[in-house]
C-alpha atoms as a PDB file:
ATOM      1  CA  UNK A   1      68.942  17.696   0.575  1.00  0.00           C
ATOM      2  CA  UNK A   2      67.376  16.108  -2.494  1.00  0.00           C
ATOM      3  CA  UNK A   3      63.697  15.244  -2.861  1.00  0.00           C
ATOM      4  CA  UNK A   4      62.933  11.564  -3.590  1.00  0.00           C
ATOM      5  CA  UNK A   5      59.880  10.932  -5.801  1.00  0.00           C
ATOM      6  CA  UNK A   6      58.195   7.572  -6.455  1.00  0.00           C
ATOM      7  CA  UNK A   7      55.866   7.614  -9.422  1.00  0.00           C
ATOM      8  CA  UNK A   8      54.562   5.107 -11.948  1.00  0.00           C
ATOM      9  CA  UNK A   9      51.554   4.143 -14.026  1.00  0.00           C
ATOM     10  CA  UNK A  10      49.216   1.875 -12.091  1.00  0.00           C
ATOM     11  CA  UNK A  11      45.889   0.179 -12.565  1.00  0.00           C
ATOM     12  CA  UNK A  12      42.833   1.296 -10.640  1.00  0.00           C
ATOM     13  CA  UNK A  13      43.274  -1.761  -8.406  1.00  0.00           C
ATOM     14  CA  UNK A  14      46.826  -0.679  -7.563  1.00  0.00           C
ATOM     15  CA  UNK A  15      49.157  -2.738  -9.758  1.00  0.00           C
ATOM     16  CA  UNK A  16      52.104  -1.529 -11.846  1.00  0.00           C
ATOM     17  CA  UNK A  17      52.214  -4.833 -13.756  1.00  0.00           C
ATOM     18  CA  UNK A  18      49.607  -7.527 -14.269  1.00  0.00           C
ATOM     19  CA  UNK A  19      50.460 -11.207 -13.657  1.00  0.00           C
ATOM     20  CA  UNK A  20      53.450 -12.323 -15.708  1.00  0.00           C
ATOM     21  CA  UNK A  21      54.903  -8.783 -15.566  1.00  0.00           C
ATOM     22  CA  UNK A  22      52.436  -7.745 -18.290  1.00  0.00           C
ATOM     23  CA  UNK A  23      52.406  -3.951 -18.707  1.00  0.00           C
ATOM     24  CA  UNK A  24      50.501  -3.920 -21.996  1.00  0.00           C
ATOM     25  CA  UNK A  25      47.550  -2.212 -20.322  1.00  0.00           C
ATOM     26  CA  UNK A  26      49.683   0.801 -19.371  1.00  0.00           C
ATOM     27  CA  UNK A  27      50.639   2.111 -22.814  1.00  0.00           C
ATOM     28  CA  UNK A  28      50.512   5.870 -22.287  1.00  0.00           C
ATOM     29  CA  UNK A  29      48.502   8.329 -24.334  1.00  0.00           C
ATOM     30  CA  UNK A  30      50.363  11.277 -25.835  1.00  0.00           C
ATOM     31  CA  UNK A  31      49.375  13.439 -22.848  1.00  0.00           C
ATOM     32  CA  UNK A  32      50.526  10.888 -20.292  1.00  0.00           C
ATOM     33  CA  UNK A  33      53.746  10.234 -22.164  1.00  0.00           C
ATOM     34  CA  UNK A  34      54.437  13.983 -22.213  1.00  0.00           C
ATOM     35  CA  UNK A  35      53.751  14.165 -18.466  1.00  0.00           C
ATOM     36  CA  UNK A  36      56.361  11.468 -17.763  1.00  0.00           C
ATOM     37  CA  UNK A  37      58.813  13.082 -20.190  1.00  0.00           C
ATOM     38  CA  UNK A  38      58.439  16.393 -18.352  1.00  0.00           C
ATOM     39  CA  UNK A  39      58.988  14.566 -15.044  1.00  0.00           C
ATOM     40  CA  UNK A  40      62.179  13.043 -16.463  1.00  0.00           C
ATOM     41  CA  UNK A  41      63.430  16.434 -17.596  1.00  0.00           C
ATOM     42  CA  UNK A  42      62.926  17.838 -14.070  1.00  0.00           C
ATOM     43  CA  UNK A  43      64.877  14.953 -12.486  1.00  0.00           C
ATOM     44  CA  UNK A  44      68.609  14.976 -11.761  1.00  0.00           C
ATOM     45  CA  UNK A  45      68.983  11.284 -10.969  1.00  0.00           C
ATOM     46  CA  UNK A  46      66.833   8.185 -11.420  1.00  0.00           C
ATOM     47  CA  UNK A  47      67.133   5.141  -9.157  1.00  0.00           C
ATOM     48  CA  UNK A  48      66.096   1.774 -10.585  1.00  0.00           C
ATOM     49  CA  UNK A  49      65.562  -1.696  -9.263  1.00  0.00           C
ATOM     50  CA  UNK A  50      66.833  -4.469 -11.531  1.00  0.00           C
ATOM     51  CA  UNK A  51      63.542  -5.438 -13.173  1.00  0.00           C
ATOM     52  CA  UNK A  52      62.517  -1.919 -14.149  1.00  0.00           C
ATOM     53  CA  UNK A  53      66.065  -1.178 -15.286  1.00  0.00           C
ATOM     54  CA  UNK A  54      65.989  -4.203 -17.572  1.00  0.00           C
ATOM     55  CA  UNK A  55      62.629  -3.090 -18.992  1.00  0.00           C
ATOM     56  CA  UNK A  56      63.789   0.488 -19.595  1.00  0.00           C
ATOM     57  CA  UNK A  57      67.246  -0.414 -20.902  1.00  0.00           C
ATOM     58  CA  UNK A  58      65.820  -2.931 -23.366  1.00  0.00           C
ATOM     59  CA  UNK A  59      64.147  -0.126 -25.344  1.00  0.00           C
ATOM     60  CA  UNK A  60      65.119   3.457 -24.505  1.00  0.00           C
ATOM     61  CA  UNK A  61      68.831   3.448 -25.452  1.00  0.00           C
ATOM     62  CA  UNK A  62      67.738   3.212 -29.095  1.00  0.00           C
ATOM     63  CA  UNK A  63      64.131   4.407 -28.772  1.00  0.00           C
ATOM     64  CA  UNK A  64      64.966   7.508 -30.798  1.00  0.00           C
ATOM     65  CA  UNK A  65      66.161   5.331 -33.690  1.00  0.00           C
ATOM     66  CA  UNK A  66      62.972   3.293 -34.071  1.00  0.00           C
ATOM     67  CA  UNK A  67      61.268   3.821 -37.461  1.00  0.00           C
ATOM     68  CA  UNK A  68      57.918   4.831 -35.928  1.00  0.00           C
ATOM     69  CA  UNK A  69      59.328   6.936 -33.080  1.00  0.00           C
ATOM     70  CA  UNK A  70      57.325  10.074 -32.424  1.00  0.00           C
ATOM     71  CA  UNK A  71      59.054  13.384 -31.667  1.00  0.00           C
ATOM     72  CA  UNK A  72      58.095  12.913 -27.994  1.00  0.00           C
ATOM     73  CA  UNK A  73      59.625   9.418 -27.912  1.00  0.00           C
ATOM     74  CA  UNK A  74      62.803  10.702 -29.574  1.00  0.00           C
ATOM     75  CA  UNK A  75      63.083  13.447 -26.960  1.00  0.00           C
ATOM     76  CA  UNK A  76      62.395  11.011 -24.096  1.00  0.00           C
ATOM     77  CA  UNK A  77      64.977   8.493 -25.366  1.00  0.00           C
ATOM     78  CA  UNK A  78      67.665  11.156 -25.567  1.00  0.00           C
ATOM     79  CA  UNK A  79      66.846  12.500 -22.109  1.00  0.00           C
ATOM     80  CA  UNK A  80      66.793   8.992 -20.649  1.00  0.00           C
ATOM     81  CA  UNK A  81      70.100   8.006 -22.219  1.00  0.00           C
ATOM     82  CA  UNK A  82      71.881  11.190 -21.103  1.00  0.00           C
ATOM     83  CA  UNK A  83      70.588  11.448 -17.535  1.00  0.00           C
ATOM     84  CA  UNK A  84      72.399  10.004 -14.533  1.00  0.00           C
ATOM     85  CA  UNK A  85      70.996   6.717 -13.293  1.00  0.00           C
ATOM     86  CA  UNK A  86      71.741   4.278 -10.469  1.00  0.00           C
ATOM     87  CA  UNK A  87      70.715   0.621 -10.644  1.00  0.00           C
ATOM     88  CA  UNK A  88      70.452  -1.436  -7.461  1.00  0.00           C
ATOM     89  CA  UNK A  89      71.036  -5.143  -8.080  1.00  0.00           C
ATOM     90  CA  UNK A  90      73.021  -8.057  -6.768  1.00  0.00           C
ATOM     91  CA  UNK A  91      72.344 -10.195  -9.862  1.00  0.00           C
ATOM     92  CA  UNK A  92      73.650  -8.106 -12.759  1.00  0.00           C
ATOM     93  CA  UNK A  93      77.236  -7.026 -13.165  1.00  0.00           C
ATOM     94  CA  UNK A  94      77.182  -4.402 -15.912  1.00  0.00           C
ATOM     95  CA  UNK A  95      75.142  -1.303 -16.758  1.00  0.00           C
ATOM     96  CA  UNK A  96      75.491   1.273 -19.523  1.00  0.00           C
ATOM     97  CA  UNK A  97      74.123   4.646 -20.617  1.00  0.00           C
ATOM     98  CA  UNK A  98      75.373   6.992 -17.905  1.00  0.00           C
ATOM     99  CA  UNK A  99      74.477   4.489 -15.185  1.00  0.00           C
ATOM    100  CA  UNK A 100      76.190   3.328 -12.018  1.00  0.00           C
ATOM    101  CA  UNK A 101      75.583  -0.087 -10.437  1.00  0.00           C
ATOM    102  CA  UNK A 102      75.159  -0.483  -6.672  1.00  0.00           C
ATOM    103  CA  UNK A 103      75.312  -4.017  -5.288  1.00  0.00           C
ATOM    104  CA  UNK A 104      75.359  -3.194  -1.572  1.00  0.00           C
ATOM    105  CA  UNK A 105      72.834  -1.801   0.890  1.00  0.00           C
ATOM    106  CA  UNK A 106      70.241   0.044  -1.224  1.00  0.00           C
ATOM    107  CA  UNK A 107      68.630   1.935   1.651  1.00  0.00           C
ATOM    108  CA  UNK A 108      71.988   3.244   2.920  1.00  0.00           C
ATOM    109  CA  UNK A 109      72.982   4.377  -0.578  1.00  0.00           C
ATOM    110  CA  UNK A 110      69.598   6.044  -1.214  1.00  0.00           C
ATOM    111  CA  UNK A 111      69.882   7.879   2.121  1.00  0.00           C
ATOM    112  CA  UNK A 112      73.414   8.994   1.200  1.00  0.00           C
ATOM    113  CA  UNK A 113      72.293  10.239  -2.234  1.00  0.00           C
ATOM    114  CA  UNK A 114      69.282  12.001  -0.705  1.00  0.00           C
ATOM    115  CA  UNK A 115      71.532  13.866   1.749  1.00  0.00           C
ATOM    116  CA  UNK A 116      73.581  15.338  -1.110  1.00  0.00           C
ATOM    117  CA  UNK A 117      72.917  18.688  -2.705  1.00  0.00           C
ATOM    118  CA  UNK A 118      71.132  18.503  -6.029  1.00  0.00           C
ATOM    119  CA  UNK A 119      67.834  18.304  -7.779  1.00  0.00           C
ATOM    120  CA  UNK A 120      65.058  15.742  -7.400  1.00  0.00           C
ATOM    121  CA  UNK A 121      65.600  12.008  -7.668  1.00  0.00           C
ATOM    122  CA  UNK A 122      63.035   9.552  -9.027  1.00  0.00           C
ATOM    123  CA  UNK A 123      62.853   5.991  -7.797  1.00  0.00           C
ATOM    124  CA  UNK A 124      61.330   3.220  -9.886  1.00  0.00           C
ATOM    125  CA  UNK A 125      60.540  -0.392  -9.217  1.00  0.00           C
ATOM    126  CA  UNK A 126      58.188  -1.682  -6.543  1.00  0.00           C
ATOM    127  CA  UNK A 127      60.747  -3.643  -4.526  1.00  0.00           C
ATOM    128  CA  UNK A 128      63.314  -0.840  -4.392  1.00  0.00           C
ATOM    129  CA  UNK A 129      60.646   1.807  -3.716  1.00  0.00           C
ATOM    130  CA  UNK A 130      59.130  -0.409  -1.005  1.00  0.00           C
ATOM    131  CA  UNK A 131      62.456  -0.512   0.827  1.00  0.00           C
ATOM    132  CA  UNK A 132      62.747   3.277   0.547  1.00  0.00           C
ATOM    133  CA  UNK A 133      59.137   3.686   1.785  1.00  0.00           C
ATOM    134  CA  UNK A 134      59.762   1.525   4.842  1.00  0.00           C
ATOM    135  CA  UNK A 135      62.881   3.595   5.603  1.00  0.00           C
ATOM    136  CA  UNK A 136      60.873   6.846   5.371  1.00  0.00           C
ATOM    137  CA  UNK A 137      62.923   8.175   2.459  1.00  0.00           C
ATOM    138  CA  UNK A 138      60.204   8.983  -0.093  1.00  0.00           C
ATOM    139  CA  UNK A 139      59.071  12.603  -0.131  1.00  0.00           C
ATOM    140  CA  UNK A 140      56.514  12.505  -2.923  1.00  0.00           C
ATOM    141  CA  UNK A 141      54.278   9.944  -4.632  1.00  0.00           C
ATOM    142  CA  UNK A 142      53.049  10.439  -8.205  1.00  0.00           C
ATOM    143  CA  UNK A 143      50.298   8.074  -9.330  1.00  0.00           C
ATOM    144  CA  UNK A 144      49.059   7.862 -12.906  1.00  0.00           C
ATOM    145  CA  UNK A 145      45.978   5.717 -12.325  1.00  0.00           C
ATOM    146  CA  UNK A 146      44.622   4.056 -15.474  1.00  0.00           C
ATOM    147  CA  UNK A 147      40.948   3.131 -15.796  1.00  0.00           C
ATOM    148  CA  UNK A 148      41.647  -0.595 -15.901  1.00  0.00           C
ATOM    149  CA  UNK A 149      41.450  -3.452 -13.392  1.00  0.00           C
ATOM    150  CA  UNK A 150      44.125  -6.133 -13.812  1.00  0.00           C
ATOM    151  CA  UNK A 151      43.214  -8.321 -10.825  1.00  0.00           C
ATOM    152  CA  UNK A 152      46.714  -9.027  -9.542  1.00  0.00           C
ATOM    153  CA  UNK A 153      50.415  -8.728 -10.275  1.00  0.00           C
ATOM    154  CA  UNK A 154      53.010  -6.348  -8.893  1.00  0.00           C
ATOM    155  CA  UNK A 155      51.504  -3.802  -6.473  1.00  0.00           C
ATOM    156  CA  UNK A 156      52.526  -0.149  -6.522  1.00  0.00           C
ATOM    157  CA  UNK A 157      52.622  -0.136  -2.724  1.00  0.00           C
ATOM    158  CA  UNK A 158      54.343  -2.938  -0.858  1.00  0.00           C
ATOM    159  CA  UNK A 159      53.718  -3.909   2.759  1.00  0.00           C
ATOM    160  CA  UNK A 160      54.717  -1.192   5.202  1.00  0.00           C
ATOM    161  CA  UNK A 161      55.766  -1.379   8.831  1.00  0.00           C
ATOM    162  CA  UNK A 162      53.695   1.686   9.779  1.00  0.00           C
ATOM    163  CA  UNK A 163      51.378   4.273   8.294  1.00  0.00           C
ATOM    164  CA  UNK A 164      52.655   6.978   5.986  1.00  0.00           C
ATOM    165  CA  UNK A 165      50.535  10.126   6.198  1.00  0.00           C
ATOM    166  CA  UNK A 166      50.313  12.160   3.013  1.00  0.00           C
ATOM    167  CA  UNK A 167      49.093  15.540   1.811  1.00  0.00           C
ATOM    168  CA  UNK A 168      47.337  15.761  -1.555  1.00  0.00           C
ATOM    169  CA  UNK A 169      49.200  18.293  -3.704  1.00  0.00           C
ATOM    170  CA  UNK A 170      47.663  17.866  -7.154  1.00  0.00           C
ATOM    171  CA  UNK A 171      44.916  16.011  -8.992  1.00  0.00           C
ATOM    172  CA  UNK A 172      44.120  16.193 -12.662  1.00  0.00           C
ATOM    173  CA  UNK A 173      42.367  14.051 -15.213  1.00  0.00           C
ATOM    174  CA  UNK A 174      43.852  13.501 -18.653  1.00  0.00           C
ATOM    175  CA  UNK A 175      41.627  13.146 -21.744  1.00  0.00           C
ATOM    176  CA  UNK A 176      42.490   9.411 -21.908  1.00  0.00           C
ATOM    177  CA  UNK A 177      40.846   8.883 -18.495  1.00  0.00           C
ATOM    178  CA  UNK A 178      44.071   8.571 -16.487  1.00  0.00           C
ATOM    179  CA  UNK A 179      43.930  10.397 -13.175  1.00  0.00           C
ATOM    180  CA  UNK A 180      47.192  11.977 -12.058  1.00  0.00           C
ATOM    181  CA  UNK A 181      47.583  12.458  -8.319  1.00  0.00           C
ATOM    182  CA  UNK A 182      50.565  13.787  -6.446  1.00  0.00           C
ATOM    183  CA  UNK A 183      51.054  13.463  -2.706  1.00  0.00           C
ATOM    184  CA  UNK A 184      53.763  14.730  -0.381  1.00  0.00           C
ATOM    185  CA  UNK A 185      54.794  12.814   2.707  1.00  0.00           C
ATOM    186  CA  UNK A 186      53.604  14.599   5.826  1.00  0.00           C
ATOM    187  CA  UNK A 187      56.594  14.919   8.152  1.00  0.00           C
END
């Protein structure tokens, strides 16, 4: 059975995007970028909701070809492009870059993928992750909490039907002030 991990950058007040889907506050430092790149390398499959997919696919397919791309960005772009991805959406009809589109029941498909043999899966996008949380499918939460308050926007955690008890697995502070925390779901 695969492990399902939900992790993103978030503000101290719990948002992954400020009002208007503004993520300008979350530009990662070199250390944070390397952390996420290492996470990507350790992942066999990434699951995206439509909005995050559109954000990622608008830059990373050619991120390694940008004139100011750092070696870390070049490496990340190549990893991202080559890895297997699944996008869950009923409003788009085409995906590229080693990606499969699922238009049906997201929770059923995530449960099916989780039951397969293989390495860890990451899930990204608050709406998609919220559905997986409510279904009890997420095994690990990775929070990169930035020292900024944005006051509203898209929350990292959506409304749940019941409590989810967690065990703290790791905490570390990066030089940029971001606090990385990792929790496992207590089953």
